[in-house]
GROMACS .gro file of C-alpha atoms in nm:
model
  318
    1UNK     CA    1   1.244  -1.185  -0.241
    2UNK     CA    2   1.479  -1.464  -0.360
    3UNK     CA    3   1.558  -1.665  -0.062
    4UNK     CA    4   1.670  -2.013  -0.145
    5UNK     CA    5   1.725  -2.157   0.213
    6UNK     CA    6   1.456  -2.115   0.509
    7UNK     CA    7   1.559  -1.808   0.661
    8UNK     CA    8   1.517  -1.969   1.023
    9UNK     CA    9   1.538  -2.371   0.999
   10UNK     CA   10   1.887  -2.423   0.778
   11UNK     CA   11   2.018  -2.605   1.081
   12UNK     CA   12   2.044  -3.015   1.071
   13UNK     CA   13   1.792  -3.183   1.326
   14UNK     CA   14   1.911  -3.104   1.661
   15UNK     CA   15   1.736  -3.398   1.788
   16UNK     CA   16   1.849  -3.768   1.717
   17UNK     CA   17   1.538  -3.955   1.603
   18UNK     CA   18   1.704  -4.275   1.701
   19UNK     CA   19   1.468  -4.460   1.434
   20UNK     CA   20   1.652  -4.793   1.443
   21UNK     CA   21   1.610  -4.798   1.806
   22UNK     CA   22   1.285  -4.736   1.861
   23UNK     CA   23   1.215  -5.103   2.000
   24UNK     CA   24   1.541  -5.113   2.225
   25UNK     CA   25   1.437  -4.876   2.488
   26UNK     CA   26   1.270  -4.904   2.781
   27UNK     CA   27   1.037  -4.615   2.760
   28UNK     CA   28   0.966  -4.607   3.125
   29UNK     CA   29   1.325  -4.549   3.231
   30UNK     CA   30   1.383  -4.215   3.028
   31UNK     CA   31   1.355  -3.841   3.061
   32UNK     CA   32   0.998  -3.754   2.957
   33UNK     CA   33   0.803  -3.441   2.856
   34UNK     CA   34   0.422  -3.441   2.868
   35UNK     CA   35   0.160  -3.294   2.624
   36UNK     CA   36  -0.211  -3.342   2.720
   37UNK     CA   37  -0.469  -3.185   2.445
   38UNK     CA   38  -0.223  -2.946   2.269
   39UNK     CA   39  -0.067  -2.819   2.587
   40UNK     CA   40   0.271  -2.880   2.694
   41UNK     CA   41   0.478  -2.841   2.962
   42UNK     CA   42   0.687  -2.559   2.975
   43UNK     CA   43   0.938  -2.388   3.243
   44UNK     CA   44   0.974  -2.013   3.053
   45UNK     CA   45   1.146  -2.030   2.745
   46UNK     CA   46   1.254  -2.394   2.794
   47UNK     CA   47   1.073  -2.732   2.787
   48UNK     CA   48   1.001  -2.923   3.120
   49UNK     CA   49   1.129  -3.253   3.157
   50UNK     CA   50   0.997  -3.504   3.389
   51UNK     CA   51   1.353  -3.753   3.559
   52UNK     CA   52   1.253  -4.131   3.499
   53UNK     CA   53   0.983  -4.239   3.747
   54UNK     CA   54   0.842  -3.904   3.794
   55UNK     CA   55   0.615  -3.864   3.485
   56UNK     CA   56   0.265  -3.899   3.501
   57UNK     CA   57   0.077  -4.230   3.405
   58UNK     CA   58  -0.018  -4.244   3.051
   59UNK     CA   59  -0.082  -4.556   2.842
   60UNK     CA   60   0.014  -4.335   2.524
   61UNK     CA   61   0.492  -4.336   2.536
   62UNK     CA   62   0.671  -4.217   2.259
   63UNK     CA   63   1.056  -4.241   2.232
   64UNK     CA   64   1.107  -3.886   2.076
   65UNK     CA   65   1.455  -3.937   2.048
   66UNK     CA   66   1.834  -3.875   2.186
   67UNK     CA   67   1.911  -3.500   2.334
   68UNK     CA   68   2.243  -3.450   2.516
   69UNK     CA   69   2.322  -3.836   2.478
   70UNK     CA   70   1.992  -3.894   2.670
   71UNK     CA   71   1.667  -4.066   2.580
   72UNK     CA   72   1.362  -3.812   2.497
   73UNK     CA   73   1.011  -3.985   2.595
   74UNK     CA   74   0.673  -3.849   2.498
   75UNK     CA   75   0.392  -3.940   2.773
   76UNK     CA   76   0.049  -3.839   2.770
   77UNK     CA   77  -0.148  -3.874   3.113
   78UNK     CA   78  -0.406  -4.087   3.150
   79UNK     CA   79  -0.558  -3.767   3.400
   80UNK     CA   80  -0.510  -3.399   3.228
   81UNK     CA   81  -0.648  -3.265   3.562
   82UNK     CA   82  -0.390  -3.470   3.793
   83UNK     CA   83  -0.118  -3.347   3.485
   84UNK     CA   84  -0.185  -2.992   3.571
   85UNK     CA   85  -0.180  -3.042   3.935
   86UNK     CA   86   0.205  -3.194   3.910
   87UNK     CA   87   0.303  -2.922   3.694
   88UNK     CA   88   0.158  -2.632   3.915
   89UNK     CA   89   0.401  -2.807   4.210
   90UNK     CA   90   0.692  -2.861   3.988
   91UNK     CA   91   0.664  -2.467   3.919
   92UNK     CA   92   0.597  -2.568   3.525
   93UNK     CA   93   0.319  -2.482   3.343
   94UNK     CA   94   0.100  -2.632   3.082
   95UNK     CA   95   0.063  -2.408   2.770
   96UNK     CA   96  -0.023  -2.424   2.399
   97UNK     CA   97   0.200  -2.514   2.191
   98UNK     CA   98   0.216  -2.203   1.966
   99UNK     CA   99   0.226  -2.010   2.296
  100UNK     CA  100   0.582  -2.204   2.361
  101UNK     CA  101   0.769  -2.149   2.073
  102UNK     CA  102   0.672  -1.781   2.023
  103UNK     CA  103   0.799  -1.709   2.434
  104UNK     CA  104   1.079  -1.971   2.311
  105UNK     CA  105   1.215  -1.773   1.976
  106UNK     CA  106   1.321  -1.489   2.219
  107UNK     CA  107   1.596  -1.735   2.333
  108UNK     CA  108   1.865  -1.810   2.096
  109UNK     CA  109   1.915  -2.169   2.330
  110UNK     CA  110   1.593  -2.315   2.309
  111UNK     CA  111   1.591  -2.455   1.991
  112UNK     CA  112   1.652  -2.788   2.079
  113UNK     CA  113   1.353  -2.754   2.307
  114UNK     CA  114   1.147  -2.612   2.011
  115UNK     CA  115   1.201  -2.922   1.843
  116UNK     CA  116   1.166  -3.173   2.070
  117UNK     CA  117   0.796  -2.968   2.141
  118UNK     CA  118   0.699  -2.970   1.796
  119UNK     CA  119   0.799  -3.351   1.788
  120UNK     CA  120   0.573  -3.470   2.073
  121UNK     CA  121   0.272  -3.205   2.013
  122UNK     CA  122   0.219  -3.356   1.650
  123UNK     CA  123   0.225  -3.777   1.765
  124UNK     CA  124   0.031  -3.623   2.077
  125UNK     CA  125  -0.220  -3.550   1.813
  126UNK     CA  126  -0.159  -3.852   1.578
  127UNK     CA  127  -0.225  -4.096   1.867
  128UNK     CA  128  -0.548  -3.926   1.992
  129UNK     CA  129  -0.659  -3.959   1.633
  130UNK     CA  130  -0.567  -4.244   1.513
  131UNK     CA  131  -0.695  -4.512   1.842
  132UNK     CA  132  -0.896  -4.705   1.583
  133UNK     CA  133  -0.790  -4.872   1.231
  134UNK     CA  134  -0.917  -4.662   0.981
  135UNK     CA  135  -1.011  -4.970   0.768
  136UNK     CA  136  -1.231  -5.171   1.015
  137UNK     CA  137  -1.281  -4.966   1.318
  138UNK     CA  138  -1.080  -5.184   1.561
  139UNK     CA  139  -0.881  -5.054   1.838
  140UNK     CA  140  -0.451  -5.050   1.711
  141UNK     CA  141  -0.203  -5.133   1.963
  142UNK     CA  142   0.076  -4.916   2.003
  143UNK     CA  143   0.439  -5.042   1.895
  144UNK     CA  144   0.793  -4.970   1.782
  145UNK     CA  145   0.858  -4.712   2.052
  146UNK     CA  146   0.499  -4.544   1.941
  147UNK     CA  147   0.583  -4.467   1.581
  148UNK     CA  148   0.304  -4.735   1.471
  149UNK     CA  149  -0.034  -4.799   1.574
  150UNK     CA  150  -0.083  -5.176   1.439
  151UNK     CA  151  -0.435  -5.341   1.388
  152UNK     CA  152  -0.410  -5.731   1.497
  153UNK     CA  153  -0.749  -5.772   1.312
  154UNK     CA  154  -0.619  -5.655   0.981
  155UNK     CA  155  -0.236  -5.703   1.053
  156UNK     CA  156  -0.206  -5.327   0.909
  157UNK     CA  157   0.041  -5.133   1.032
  158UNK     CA  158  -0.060  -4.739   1.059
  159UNK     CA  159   0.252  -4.465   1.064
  160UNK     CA  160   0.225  -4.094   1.115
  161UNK     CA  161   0.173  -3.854   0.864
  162UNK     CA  162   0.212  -3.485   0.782
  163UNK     CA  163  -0.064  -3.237   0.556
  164UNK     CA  164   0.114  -2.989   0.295
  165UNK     CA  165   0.042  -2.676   0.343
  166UNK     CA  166   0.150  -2.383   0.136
  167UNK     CA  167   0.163  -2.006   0.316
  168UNK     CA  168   0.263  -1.746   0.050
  169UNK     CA  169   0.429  -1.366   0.101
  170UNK     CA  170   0.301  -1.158  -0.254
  171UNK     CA  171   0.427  -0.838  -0.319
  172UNK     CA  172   0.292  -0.625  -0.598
  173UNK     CA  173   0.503  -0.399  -0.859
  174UNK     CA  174   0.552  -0.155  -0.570
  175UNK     CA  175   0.717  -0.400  -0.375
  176UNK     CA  176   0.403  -0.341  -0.136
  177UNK     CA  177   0.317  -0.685   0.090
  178UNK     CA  178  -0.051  -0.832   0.128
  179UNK     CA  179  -0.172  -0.893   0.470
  180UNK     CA  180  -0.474  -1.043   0.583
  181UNK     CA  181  -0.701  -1.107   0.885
  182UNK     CA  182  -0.862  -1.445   0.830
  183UNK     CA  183  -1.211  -1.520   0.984
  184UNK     CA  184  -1.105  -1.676   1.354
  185UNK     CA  185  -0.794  -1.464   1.417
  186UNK     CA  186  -0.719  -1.252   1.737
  187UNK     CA  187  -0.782  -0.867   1.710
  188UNK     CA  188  -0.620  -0.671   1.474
  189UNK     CA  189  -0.367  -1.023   1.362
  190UNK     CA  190  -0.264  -1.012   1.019
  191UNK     CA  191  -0.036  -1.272   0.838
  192UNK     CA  192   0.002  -1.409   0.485
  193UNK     CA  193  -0.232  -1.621   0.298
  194UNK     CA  194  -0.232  -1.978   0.341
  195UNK     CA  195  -0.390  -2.327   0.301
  196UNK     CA  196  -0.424  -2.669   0.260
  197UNK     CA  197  -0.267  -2.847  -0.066
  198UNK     CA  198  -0.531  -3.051  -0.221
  199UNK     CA  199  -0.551  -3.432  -0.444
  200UNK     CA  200  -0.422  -3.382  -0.740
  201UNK     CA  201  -0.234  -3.013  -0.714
  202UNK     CA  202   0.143  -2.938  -0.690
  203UNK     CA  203   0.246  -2.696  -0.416
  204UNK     CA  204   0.266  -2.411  -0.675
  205UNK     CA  205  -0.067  -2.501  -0.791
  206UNK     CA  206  -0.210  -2.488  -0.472
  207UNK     CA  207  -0.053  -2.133  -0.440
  208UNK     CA  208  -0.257  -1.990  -0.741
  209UNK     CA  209  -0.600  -2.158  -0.598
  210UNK     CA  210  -0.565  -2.042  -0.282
  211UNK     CA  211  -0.440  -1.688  -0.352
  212UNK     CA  212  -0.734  -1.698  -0.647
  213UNK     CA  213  -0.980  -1.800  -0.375
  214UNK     CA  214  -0.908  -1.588  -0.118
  215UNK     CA  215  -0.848  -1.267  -0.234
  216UNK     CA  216  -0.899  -1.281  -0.565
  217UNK     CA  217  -0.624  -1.209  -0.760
  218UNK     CA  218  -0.355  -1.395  -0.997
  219UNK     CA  219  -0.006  -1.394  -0.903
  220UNK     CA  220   0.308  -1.500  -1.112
  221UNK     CA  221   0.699  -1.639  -1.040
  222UNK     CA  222   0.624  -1.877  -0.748
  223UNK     CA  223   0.940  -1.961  -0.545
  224UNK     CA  224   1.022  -2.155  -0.266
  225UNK     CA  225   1.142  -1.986   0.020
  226UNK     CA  226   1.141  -2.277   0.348
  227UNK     CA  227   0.948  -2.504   0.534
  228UNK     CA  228   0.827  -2.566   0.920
  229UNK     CA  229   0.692  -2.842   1.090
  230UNK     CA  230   0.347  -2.726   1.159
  231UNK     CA  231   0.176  -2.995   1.436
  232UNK     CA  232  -0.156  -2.808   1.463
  233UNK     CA  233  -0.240  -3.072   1.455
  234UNK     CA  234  -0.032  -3.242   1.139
  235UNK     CA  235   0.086  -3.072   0.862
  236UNK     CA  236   0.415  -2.922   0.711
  237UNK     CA  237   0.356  -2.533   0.606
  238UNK     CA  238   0.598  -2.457   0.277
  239UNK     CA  239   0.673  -2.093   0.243
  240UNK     CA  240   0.677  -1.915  -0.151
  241UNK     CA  241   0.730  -1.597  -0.245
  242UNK     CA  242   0.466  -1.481  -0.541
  243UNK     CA  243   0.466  -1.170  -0.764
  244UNK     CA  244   0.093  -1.008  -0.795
  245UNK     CA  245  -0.012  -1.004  -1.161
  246UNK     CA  246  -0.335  -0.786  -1.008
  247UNK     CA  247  -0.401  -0.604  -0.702
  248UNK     CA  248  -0.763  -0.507  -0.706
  249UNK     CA  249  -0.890  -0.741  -0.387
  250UNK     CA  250  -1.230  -0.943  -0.460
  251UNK     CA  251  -1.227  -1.101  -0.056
  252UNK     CA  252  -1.388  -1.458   0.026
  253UNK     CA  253  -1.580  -1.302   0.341
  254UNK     CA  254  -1.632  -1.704   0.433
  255UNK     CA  255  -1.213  -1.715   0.515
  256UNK     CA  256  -1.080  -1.327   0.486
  257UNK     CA  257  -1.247  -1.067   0.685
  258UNK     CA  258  -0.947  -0.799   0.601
  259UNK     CA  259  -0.666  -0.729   0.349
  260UNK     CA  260  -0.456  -0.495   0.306
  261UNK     CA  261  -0.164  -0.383   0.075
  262UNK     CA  262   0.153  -0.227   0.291
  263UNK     CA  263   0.488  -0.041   0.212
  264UNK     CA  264   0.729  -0.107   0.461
  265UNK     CA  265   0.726   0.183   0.620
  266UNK     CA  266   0.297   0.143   0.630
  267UNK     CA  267   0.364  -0.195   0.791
  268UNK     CA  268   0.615  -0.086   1.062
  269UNK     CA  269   0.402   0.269   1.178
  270UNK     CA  270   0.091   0.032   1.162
  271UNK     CA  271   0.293  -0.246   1.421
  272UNK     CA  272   0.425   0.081   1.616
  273UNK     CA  273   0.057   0.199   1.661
  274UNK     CA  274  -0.091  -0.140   1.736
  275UNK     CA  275  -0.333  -0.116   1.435
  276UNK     CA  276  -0.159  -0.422   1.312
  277UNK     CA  277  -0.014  -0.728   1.534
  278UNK     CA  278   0.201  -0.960   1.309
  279UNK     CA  279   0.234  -1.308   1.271
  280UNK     CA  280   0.361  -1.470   1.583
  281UNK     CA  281   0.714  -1.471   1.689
  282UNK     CA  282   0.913  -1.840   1.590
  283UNK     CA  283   0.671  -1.880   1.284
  284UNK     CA  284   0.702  -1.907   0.912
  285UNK     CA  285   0.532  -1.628   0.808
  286UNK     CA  286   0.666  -1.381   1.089
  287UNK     CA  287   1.058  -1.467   0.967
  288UNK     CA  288   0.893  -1.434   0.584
  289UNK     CA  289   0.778  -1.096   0.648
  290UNK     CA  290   1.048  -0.988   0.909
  291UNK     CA  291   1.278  -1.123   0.601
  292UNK     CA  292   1.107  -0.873   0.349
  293UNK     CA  293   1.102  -0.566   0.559
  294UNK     CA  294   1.491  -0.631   0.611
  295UNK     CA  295   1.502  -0.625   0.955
  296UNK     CA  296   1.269  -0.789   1.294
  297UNK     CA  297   0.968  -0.580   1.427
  298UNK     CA  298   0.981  -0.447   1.785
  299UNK     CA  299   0.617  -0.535   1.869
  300UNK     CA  300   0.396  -0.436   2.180
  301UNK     CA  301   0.181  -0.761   2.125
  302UNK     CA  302   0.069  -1.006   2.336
  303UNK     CA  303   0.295  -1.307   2.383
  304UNK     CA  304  -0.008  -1.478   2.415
  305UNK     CA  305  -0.279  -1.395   2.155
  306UNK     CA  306  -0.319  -1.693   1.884
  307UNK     CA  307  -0.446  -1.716   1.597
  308UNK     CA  308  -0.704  -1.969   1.434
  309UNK     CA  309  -0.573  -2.278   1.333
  310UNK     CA  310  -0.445  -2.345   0.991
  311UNK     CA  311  -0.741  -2.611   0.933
  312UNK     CA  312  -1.047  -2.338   0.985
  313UNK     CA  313  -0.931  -2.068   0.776
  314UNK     CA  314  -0.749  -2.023   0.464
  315UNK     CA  315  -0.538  -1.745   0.603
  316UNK     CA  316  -0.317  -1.962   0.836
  317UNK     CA  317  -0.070  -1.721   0.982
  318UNK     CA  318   0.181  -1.982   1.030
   0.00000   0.00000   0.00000
């Protein structure tokens, strides 16, 4: 597998960050789209947007951007319960954000939306983390259209920031794929191995740990394949293809529960029988393996089973 462009994120960024704006806009008097502890509000496939003056309170306003020549807001309310209430009436919906863009990859116009989601999930989660300076505990402000957090007691300015993450497709001599269920996944879920890049490590380093780690084995001619924003809550997963060196499996029972080596054919009468559900629909390591087994799965799964996230386990399934 030789794939030198993401197979599913090639595109330019369909929304406009508008960073040299970010002061110039009156936050209250744009389209907004709320998020309230990893859920988002969703009509379907598409993303609900509130019309200025009908969005919930919420101290927390982010100008996400420009879409369709109109300014994107992020607001989380002050009252999750009230939130849920207004959606409910609105005949929206709050749901997880994983939930969103795997209904959302089954239509070919909702990319935009799928952006503009992943965009105001992730500083959903960077503002509930980050209310206090990390240096001397005092409560930031928010500023520049939400992109900082500033500190008046240390005059420190505090930006968002994104994890590296590497998830890795390995085939064997056989051309067979490894699969794994990871400790925290929904029944029968298998995906690719994954985890967090650590201090000191290059991606491809953090490849041969993790794959070393979790299953035991040494794999060779690391390439790049892509890369997805990953907000759960903060991280950017980078995709590699690796050959296996060895295939005897030697499982770390802490992060893999399962693992399994697959022919193509194995993988797709396995899906077909429900004995294996793939990785989720819109994600990394469903258009990796979907990209390897030359063509998409037909799949009887539940739209909304999860899996863990990437954080807990080693085996993201990203």
């Amino acid at each position: 597998m030789r794939v030198t462009a993401s197979p599913f994120l090639t595109s330019a960024l369909l929304l406009d960050r508008a960073a040299l704006h970010r002061d110039d806009y009156p936050l209250a008097a744009a389209e907004a789209v709320v998020v309230a502890n990893g859920a988002i509000e969703a009509q379907g496939t598409r993303l609900a947007r509130r019309a200025p003056g009908d969005a919930p309170a919420g101290d927390v306003r982010v100008l996400l951007g420009i879409r369709d020549d109109l300014p994107v807001v992020l607001v989380v309310p002050d009252d999750l319960e009230a939130a849920v209430g207004q959606a409910d009436a609105r005949n929206s919906r709050m749901v997880p954000l994983r939930t969103f863009i795997e209904s959302a990859a089954t239509d070919s116009d909702a990319a935009g939306d799928v952006e503009v989601a992943r965009t105001a999930a992730g500083m959903a989660a960077w503002h509930h983390h980050n209310r206090f300076c990390a240096s001397c505990g005092t409560e930031t402000s928010i500023r520049h259209g939400g992109w900082i957090r500033h500190c008046d007691r240390c005059d420190r300015d505090h930006y968002p920031r994104t994890d590296p993450a590497m998830i890795v497709l390995i085939t064997d001599a056989e051309d067979r794929i490894l699969l794994a269920h990871g400790v925290g996944f929904s029944t029968r879920r298998f995906s690719l191995l994954a985890g967090f890049v650590e201090p000191g490590e290059s991606l491809e380093q953090t490849v041969h740990r993790e794959v070393r780690e979790e299953v035991g084995i040494e794999v060779t001619d690391v390439t790049y394949v892509g890369s997805q924003p990953w907000p759960f809550p903060a991280s950017l997963m980078t995709g590699f293809h690796a050959r296996a060196v060895t295939t005897e499996l030697d499982l770390d029972q802490h992060e893999i529960e399962a693992a399994q080596w697959l022919t193509r054919d194995e993988l797709a009468a396995a899906i077909a029988l429900g004995e294996v559900v793939p990785p989720p629909r819109g994600s990394i390591a469903r258009a990796m393996v979907e990209h390897w087994h030359g063509k998409p799965f037909v799949t009887p799964e539940n739209p909304d089973a999860d899996v863990a996230d990437a954080r807990s386990t080693g085996a993201a399934g990203a």
